[in-house]
Amino acid sequence: MKNPTCPICAQSAIDIGPIVHPCPALVAGVPIDLDGIRFRMMQCTSCALQFKDPLIPMEKLLPCYNSSPENNWEHQPNPIKRRFDQIAALAKQHARGTRILDIGCSNGAILDYFGSSWDRYGVEPGQDAARVAQQRDISILAPLLEDLDPSHTFDAILAIDLLEHLHDPNAFIARIMAHLNTGGIFIGFTGTTDAPSFRLQGSRYWYASLPEHLVFYCKETIEHLAKKHNATVEHYERTSHIRASLTRIPRDTIRNLIWKGVYACKGFAIAPWRHKLNNNPPPGWLSANDHMLFVLRKQ
Ligand SMILES: [Zn+2]
């Protein structure tokens, strides 16, 4: 069978290993039937994007997002743990105006943290979450970016924990640029395959085991997208998804290094261990520096 081509640049891709989804699999707290499909991780030979093959269709994912229970998302996440302060500081430093849009804004927690000095808008498919965001004075303009009226333009657009959910990152960035004023900024926060932890575990990495995560970028992919859409990379840093406690960092690292060691030894030929290693994701590694935070500026 012919390998699929890259969703960003349509170049050839190579198979880099199996994806291991948990069983049962959940998306936004809602069970999803993956029909027993065996997913593979592919990597583009041109822009270095990694992506699942097959991509789980949006028709299967959207009902899960739409019916996600309100309590699936923290109402008041700890802003420091979730790096809201870091994202707000970047927006303040780089934006040339105050009109800001958060795509997939959930219950509006991050824009709530930004405060009323910003003119705040959101796009959110989850009805319960959108209602809470509106109670927080965030104007919900549409369920999805593609539903947004072209007349809406912004000085800053955020996509936090969103880029990894896209089927067509290229079309998404084109839409972002269309909704940005000239000189406007796009702030993205997503996983990066440049991370040593991601490289260590490859296609089996915890971040790829979430069914709703479909595409996985690295710095090279972001630079490729920026160039293609006439934007400049104003800021780039690799960081962890959460500011983890000092005890969690060694705990996660030790558990995952042990997993890798046992996996490399093929479970010491102990059949139940081999079965478990092959069919379950490794331990979570939420404290790893496996995310990137970047700012693109529309030229
Ligand atoms: Zn590509």
Tab-separated table of C-alpha atoms and ligand atoms in Angstrom:
chain	number	residue	atom	x	y	z
A	1	MET	CA	0.000	0.000	0.000
A	2	LYS	CA	1.247	3.494	-0.850
A	3	ASN	CA	2.297	5.655	2.113
A	4	PRO	CA	0.114	8.722	2.729
A	5	THR	CA	1.550	12.165	1.947
A	6	CYS	CA	2.115	15.021	4.396
A	7	PRO	CA	-1.051	17.001	5.331
A	8	ILE	CA	1.009	20.233	5.207
A	9	CYS	CA	3.253	20.017	2.146
A	10	ALA	CA	1.959	16.894	0.310
A	11	GLN	CA	5.492	15.452	0.187
A	12	SER	CA	6.293	11.803	0.853
A	13	ALA	CA	6.309	10.427	4.399
A	14	ILE	CA	7.996	7.477	6.087
A	15	ASP	CA	6.516	5.076	8.647
A	16	ILE	CA	8.209	5.550	12.027
A	17	GLY	CA	6.207	3.136	14.182
A	18	PRO	CA	2.904	2.105	15.728
A	19	ILE	CA	0.575	4.384	17.693
A	20	VAL	CA	-0.739	2.880	20.925
A	21	HIS	CA	-4.148	4.243	21.952
A	22	PRO	CA	-5.447	3.272	25.400
A	23	CYS	CA	-8.373	0.900	25.564
A	24	PRO	CA	-11.060	2.140	26.156
A	25	ALA	CA	-10.119	5.357	24.371
A	26	LEU	CA	-11.623	8.685	25.500
A	27	VAL	CA	-11.797	12.054	23.748
A	28	ALA	CA	-12.600	15.031	26.000
A	29	GLY	CA	-13.931	12.545	28.556
A	30	VAL	CA	-16.260	10.874	26.026
A	31	PRO	CA	-15.644	7.265	24.801
A	32	ILE	CA	-14.698	6.920	21.120
A	33	ASP	CA	-14.863	3.734	19.041
A	34	LEU	CA	-11.667	3.431	16.989
A	35	ASP	CA	-13.043	0.391	15.120
A	36	GLY	CA	-9.967	-1.724	15.929
A	37	ILE	CA	-7.864	0.279	13.422
A	38	ARG	CA	-4.078	-0.062	13.761
A	39	PHE	CA	-2.658	3.442	13.542
A	40	ARG	CA	0.896	4.253	12.409
A	41	MET	CA	3.022	7.373	12.953
A	42	MET	CA	4.321	8.865	9.709
A	43	GLN	CA	6.961	11.580	9.267
A	44	CYS	CA	7.169	14.005	6.352
A	45	THR	CA	10.515	13.905	4.559
A	46	SER	CA	10.249	17.623	3.771
A	47	CYS	CA	8.736	19.644	6.678
A	48	ALA	CA	9.324	16.988	9.410
A	49	LEU	CA	5.672	16.961	10.527
A	50	GLN	CA	4.669	13.688	12.186
A	51	PHE	CA	1.082	12.554	11.737
A	52	LYS	CA	-1.214	9.620	12.447
A	53	ASP	CA	-2.200	7.344	9.626
A	54	PRO	CA	-5.106	7.164	9.258
A	55	LEU	CA	-6.192	10.537	10.647
A	56	ILE	CA	-9.273	10.000	12.835
A	57	PRO	CA	-12.123	11.719	10.935
A	58	MET	CA	-13.500	14.956	12.336
A	59	GLU	CA	-17.034	13.482	12.106
A	60	LYS	CA	-15.944	11.015	14.783
A	61	LEU	CA	-14.143	13.554	16.993
A	62	LEU	CA	-16.577	16.489	16.910
A	63	PRO	CA	-19.458	14.698	18.688
A	64	CYS	CA	-17.021	13.941	21.532
A	65	TYR	CA	-15.913	17.599	21.813
A	66	ASN	CA	-19.519	18.791	21.569
A	67	SER	CA	-20.819	16.482	24.273
A	68	SER	CA	-17.813	16.844	26.561
A	69	PRO	CA	-19.115	17.236	30.138
A	70	GLU	CA	-18.524	20.683	31.611
A	71	ASN	CA	-16.516	19.192	34.462
A	72	ASN	CA	-14.032	17.660	31.996
A	73	TRP	CA	-12.223	21.022	31.896
A	74	GLU	CA	-11.011	22.741	35.040
A	75	HIS	CA	-13.202	25.781	35.729
A	76	GLN	CA	-10.392	27.731	37.346
A	77	PRO	CA	-7.068	26.116	36.396
A	78	ASN	CA	-4.017	27.231	38.323
A	79	PRO	CA	-2.709	29.977	35.988
A	80	ILE	CA	0.908	29.557	37.043
A	81	LYS	CA	0.868	25.765	36.673
A	82	ARG	CA	-0.746	26.188	33.215
A	83	ARG	CA	1.689	28.953	32.148
A	84	PHE	CA	-1.063	31.547	31.568
A	85	ASP	CA	1.291	34.218	32.954
A	86	GLN	CA	3.953	33.298	30.379
A	87	ILE	CA	1.443	33.381	27.500
A	88	ALA	CA	-0.055	36.692	28.694
A	89	ALA	CA	3.424	38.228	28.961
A	90	LEU	CA	4.237	37.144	25.392
A	91	ALA	CA	0.966	38.600	24.095
A	92	LYS	CA	1.601	41.889	25.911
A	93	GLN	CA	5.163	42.070	24.625
A	94	HIS	CA	4.399	41.355	20.954
A	95	ALA	CA	0.798	42.471	20.209
A	96	ARG	CA	0.293	45.935	18.698
A	97	GLY	CA	-3.364	46.188	19.734
A	98	THR	CA	-5.791	44.714	22.239
A	99	ARG	CA	-8.280	42.778	20.084
A	100	ILE	CA	-7.597	39.117	20.880
A	101	LEU	CA	-9.164	35.818	19.796
A	102	ASP	CA	-8.662	32.460	21.529
A	103	ILE	CA	-9.461	29.508	19.259
A	104	GLY	CA	-10.930	26.558	21.141
A	105	CYS	CA	-11.183	28.848	24.156
A	106	SER	CA	-13.034	26.219	26.239
A	107	ASN	CA	-14.559	27.910	29.303
A	108	GLY	CA	-12.495	31.065	28.713
A	109	ALA	CA	-10.118	30.513	31.623
A	110	ILE	CA	-7.058	31.904	29.840
A	111	LEU	CA	-8.713	35.087	28.491
A	112	ASP	CA	-10.308	35.553	31.906
A	113	TYR	CA	-6.768	35.567	33.299
A	114	PHE	CA	-5.638	38.082	30.624
A	115	GLY	CA	-8.111	40.583	32.124
A	116	SER	CA	-10.429	43.291	30.813
A	117	SER	CA	-7.653	45.470	29.354
A	118	TRP	CA	-8.001	43.132	26.331
A	119	ASP	CA	-10.960	43.116	23.932
A	120	ARG	CA	-11.635	39.367	24.226
A	121	TYR	CA	-13.225	36.957	21.739
A	122	GLY	CA	-13.457	33.179	21.517
A	123	VAL	CA	-14.291	30.329	19.178
A	124	GLU	CA	-15.526	27.163	20.921
A	125	PRO	CA	-17.560	24.125	19.779
A	126	GLY	CA	-18.459	22.840	23.284
A	127	GLN	CA	-21.784	24.429	24.233
A	128	ASP	CA	-21.381	24.136	28.005
A	129	ALA	CA	-17.858	25.551	27.871
A	130	ALA	CA	-18.935	28.401	25.540
A	131	ARG	CA	-21.712	29.379	27.954
A	132	VAL	CA	-19.234	29.649	30.846
A	133	ALA	CA	-16.849	31.704	28.654
A	134	GLN	CA	-19.667	34.140	27.851
A	135	GLN	CA	-20.433	34.530	31.539
A	136	ARG	CA	-16.782	35.620	31.817
A	137	ASP	CA	-17.332	38.477	29.299
A	138	ILE	CA	-15.679	36.684	26.415
A	139	SER	CA	-17.681	37.120	23.194
A	140	ILE	CA	-18.108	33.726	21.523
A	141	LEU	CA	-18.173	34.388	17.784
A	142	ALA	CA	-18.551	30.878	16.312
A	143	PRO	CA	-18.152	27.186	17.167
A	144	LEU	CA	-15.163	26.730	14.823
A	145	LEU	CA	-12.635	28.993	13.092
A	146	GLU	CA	-14.014	28.022	9.671
A	147	ASP	CA	-17.443	29.374	10.725
A	148	LEU	CA	-16.004	32.781	11.628
A	149	ASP	CA	-17.170	35.703	9.475
A	150	PRO	CA	-14.251	37.069	7.382
A	151	SER	CA	-14.966	40.604	8.629
A	152	HIS	CA	-13.552	39.736	12.084
A	153	THR	CA	-9.878	40.679	12.404
A	154	PHE	CA	-7.605	40.683	15.428
A	155	ASP	CA	-4.273	41.948	16.761
A	156	ALA	CA	-3.527	38.609	18.409
A	157	ILE	CA	-4.831	35.069	18.009
A	158	LEU	CA	-4.153	32.233	20.444
A	159	ALA	CA	-4.240	28.495	19.799
A	160	ILE	CA	-3.316	26.802	23.067
A	161	ASP	CA	-3.290	22.973	23.033
A	162	LEU	CA	-5.061	23.018	19.681
A	163	LEU	CA	-2.646	22.631	16.758
A	164	GLU	CA	-2.178	18.920	17.509
A	165	HIS	CA	-5.923	18.347	16.824
A	166	LEU	CA	-5.917	19.575	13.213
A	167	HIS	CA	-6.474	17.610	10.021
A	168	ASP	CA	-5.212	20.421	7.822
A	169	PRO	CA	-2.685	22.668	9.621
A	170	ASN	CA	-1.937	24.527	6.414
A	171	ALA	CA	-5.559	25.623	5.901
A	172	PHE	CA	-5.758	26.529	9.603
A	173	ILE	CA	-2.710	28.837	9.450
A	174	ALA	CA	-4.082	30.397	6.234
A	175	ARG	CA	-7.325	31.192	8.107
A	176	ILE	CA	-5.383	32.603	11.074
A	177	MET	CA	-3.460	34.923	8.744
A	178	ALA	CA	-6.715	36.014	7.062
A	179	HIS	CA	-8.136	37.006	10.470
A	180	LEU	CA	-4.985	38.842	11.640
A	181	ASN	CA	-4.379	42.524	11.018
A	182	THR	CA	-1.055	43.239	9.286
A	183	GLY	CA	1.602	43.004	12.022
A	184	GLY	CA	-0.781	40.881	14.109
A	185	ILE	CA	0.561	37.919	16.055
A	186	PHE	CA	-0.318	34.263	16.373
A	187	ILE	CA	0.680	32.514	19.615
A	188	GLY	CA	0.783	28.719	19.428
A	189	PHE	CA	1.369	26.159	22.176
A	190	THR	CA	1.614	22.487	21.213
A	191	GLY	CA	3.794	19.407	21.590
A	192	THR	CA	7.181	19.168	19.871
A	193	THR	CA	8.814	16.053	18.503
A	194	ASP	CA	12.194	17.772	19.042
A	195	ALA	CA	11.896	16.874	22.738
A	196	PRO	CA	14.396	14.214	23.912
A	197	SER	CA	11.538	12.422	25.749
A	198	PHE	CA	9.500	12.256	22.514
A	199	ARG	CA	12.524	11.011	20.575
A	200	LEU	CA	13.246	8.396	23.247
A	201	GLN	CA	9.794	6.775	23.009
A	202	GLY	CA	8.964	7.675	19.396
A	203	SER	CA	5.506	6.813	18.103
A	204	ARG	CA	4.582	5.250	21.469
A	205	TYR	CA	5.018	8.541	23.360
A	206	TRP	CA	2.149	9.401	25.761
A	207	TYR	CA	1.295	12.579	23.847
A	208	ALA	CA	0.647	10.574	20.658
A	209	SER	CA	-1.482	8.036	22.535
A	210	LEU	CA	-4.342	10.529	22.982
A	211	PRO	CA	-6.777	9.729	20.117
A	212	GLU	CA	-7.589	13.409	19.478
A	213	HIS	CA	-3.915	14.259	18.914
A	214	LEU	CA	-3.392	13.816	15.180
A	215	VAL	CA	-0.372	15.876	14.076
A	216	PHE	CA	2.950	16.545	15.788
A	217	TYR	CA	5.210	19.468	14.919
A	218	CYS	CA	8.817	20.423	15.567
A	219	LYS	CA	10.646	23.742	15.187
A	220	GLU	CA	11.407	22.957	11.546
A	221	THR	CA	7.680	22.459	10.769
A	222	ILE	CA	6.766	25.799	12.380
A	223	GLU	CA	9.485	27.598	10.410
A	224	HIS	CA	8.187	25.932	7.246
A	225	LEU	CA	4.604	27.079	7.992
A	226	ALA	CA	5.737	30.623	8.846
A	227	LYS	CA	7.673	30.965	5.590
A	228	LYS	CA	4.819	29.551	3.557
A	229	HIS	CA	2.334	32.041	5.044
A	230	ASN	CA	4.583	35.105	4.927
A	231	ALA	CA	5.042	35.333	8.691
A	232	THR	CA	8.138	35.714	10.839
A	233	VAL	CA	8.973	33.648	13.921
A	234	GLU	CA	9.231	36.301	16.663
A	235	HIS	CA	9.664	33.917	19.568
A	236	TYR	CA	10.278	30.196	20.044
A	237	GLU	CA	10.933	28.212	23.206
A	238	ARG	CA	10.659	24.595	24.264
A	239	THR	CA	8.925	24.076	27.596
A	240	SER	CA	6.724	21.645	29.532
A	241	HIS	CA	2.932	21.573	29.273
A	242	ILE	CA	2.597	22.337	32.971
A	243	ARG	CA	4.987	23.772	35.516
A	244	ALA	CA	5.446	20.507	37.364
A	245	SER	CA	6.403	20.121	41.009
A	246	LEU	CA	10.022	19.366	41.829
A	247	THR	CA	9.053	15.850	42.963
A	248	ARG	CA	7.098	15.092	39.786
A	249	ILE	CA	9.998	15.766	37.415
A	250	PRO	CA	12.299	12.975	38.750
A	251	ARG	CA	9.307	10.634	39.304
A	252	ASP	CA	8.107	10.940	35.682
A	253	THR	CA	11.653	10.688	34.334
A	254	ILE	CA	12.540	7.565	36.335
A	255	ARG	CA	9.269	5.766	35.472
A	256	ASN	CA	9.695	6.476	31.766
A	257	LEU	CA	13.378	5.525	31.675
A	258	ILE	CA	12.496	2.222	33.369
A	259	TRP	CA	9.733	1.713	30.762
A	260	LYS	CA	12.224	2.365	27.959
A	261	GLY	CA	14.775	-0.033	29.474
A	262	VAL	CA	12.246	-2.853	29.872
A	263	TYR	CA	10.821	-2.141	26.402
A	264	ALA	CA	14.290	-2.235	24.834
A	265	CYS	CA	14.835	-5.645	26.512
A	266	LYS	CA	11.499	-6.815	25.041
A	267	GLY	CA	10.020	-7.281	28.526
A	268	PHE	CA	12.813	-9.798	29.355
A	269	ALA	CA	10.842	-12.288	27.208
A	270	ILE	CA	8.129	-12.480	29.903
A	271	ALA	CA	4.981	-12.913	27.793
A	272	PRO	CA	2.508	-10.829	29.904
A	273	TRP	CA	5.072	-8.006	30.156
A	274	ARG	CA	5.706	-8.028	26.399
A	275	HIS	CA	1.986	-7.955	25.730
A	276	LYS	CA	1.482	-5.044	28.129
A	277	LEU	CA	4.446	-3.095	26.687
A	278	ASN	CA	3.232	-3.550	23.115
A	279	ASN	CA	-0.429	-2.748	23.745
A	280	ASN	CA	-0.347	0.043	26.326
A	281	PRO	CA	1.172	3.529	26.206
A	282	PRO	CA	4.157	4.225	28.469
A	283	PRO	CA	3.562	6.196	31.711
A	284	GLY	CA	2.528	9.837	31.229
A	285	TRP	CA	5.401	12.342	31.098
A	286	LEU	CA	3.586	15.619	31.632
A	287	SER	CA	6.596	17.224	33.272
A	288	ALA	CA	8.856	16.719	30.218
A	289	ASN	CA	9.963	19.687	28.090
A	290	ASP	CA	7.922	18.302	25.201
A	291	HIS	CA	5.947	21.431	24.224
A	292	MET	CA	6.762	24.567	22.296
A	293	LEU	CA	5.496	28.102	22.730
A	294	PHE	CA	5.987	30.336	19.717
A	295	VAL	CA	4.892	33.661	18.240
A	296	LEU	CA	4.447	34.282	14.503
A	297	ARG	CA	3.927	37.780	13.114
A	298	LYS	CA	1.950	38.403	9.937
A	299	GLN	CA	3.980	40.500	7.459
B	1	ZN	ZN	5.446	18.101	5.138
